[in-house]
Amino acid sequence: MTGRTLLRAPVVIALGTLFLWGCASEPRAEETRTGETPAAAAHPEQALLEELALANRILAREADILDIQGHVTARSRTNPNHYYIARFLSPGGVSTSDFIENDLDSNSVNGPRDDQARET
């Protein structure tokens, strides 16, 4: 085994753990004091999207995945028939705003798009 191969095994394990942890944990409840209104309504799955963006960046950095052939997806915590995938770009450049919510047939739930990788 080469040193590069030995480095990839922990990365795959870490990404798998992050993915499973993200799918298994409960969504965080918004904490507000009585009488306060939230400044801006955050995406209901903001924490999941942040973890997913981090997992994509780890994939790019630790496994040298620079194209869309390597990507990380996560199932929606609020709708088990939906998942999130980054739009068509390198995993190293993914941010929370780059994710597209798809149904299980890989169709965007917010209308047709031409800027996403296909999950087949």
Steps between C-alpha positions, in 0.01 A plus 500: 500500500622845426499786746230672296274195527556484876395864530176444309360233734467737800348765272234260377427390858479862618266598216281197562482579871416865430228395257344247738520739793331772297220270388439354845501817707181691568453844342589778742211704633516878462558670833331836536398701802135588542410808301800482265466435132781322318714738294490280192339167440786255455467198276326230706792266434781756531703279737481208256607721209797631701610144584454398138709792374772409751493135388543609137798719590658216702456272200679751278782569743576156640420278202605744225158483335493803274210426267135408541571128474554510875216658693306457822122496523270487803139405544268773624420484871153642443401299191649151462407503130737790427878536505750783456775507239737782410457671168750418225832615651809372677442372855768738627297805401163394641315728744158461663330700223623254234272212596197391302217305659398206280238230517605134480476513119771772501257775399538837668202565726521872418472462123728379219871580519794445271778570749506180703677168485271206447466249784430170325 
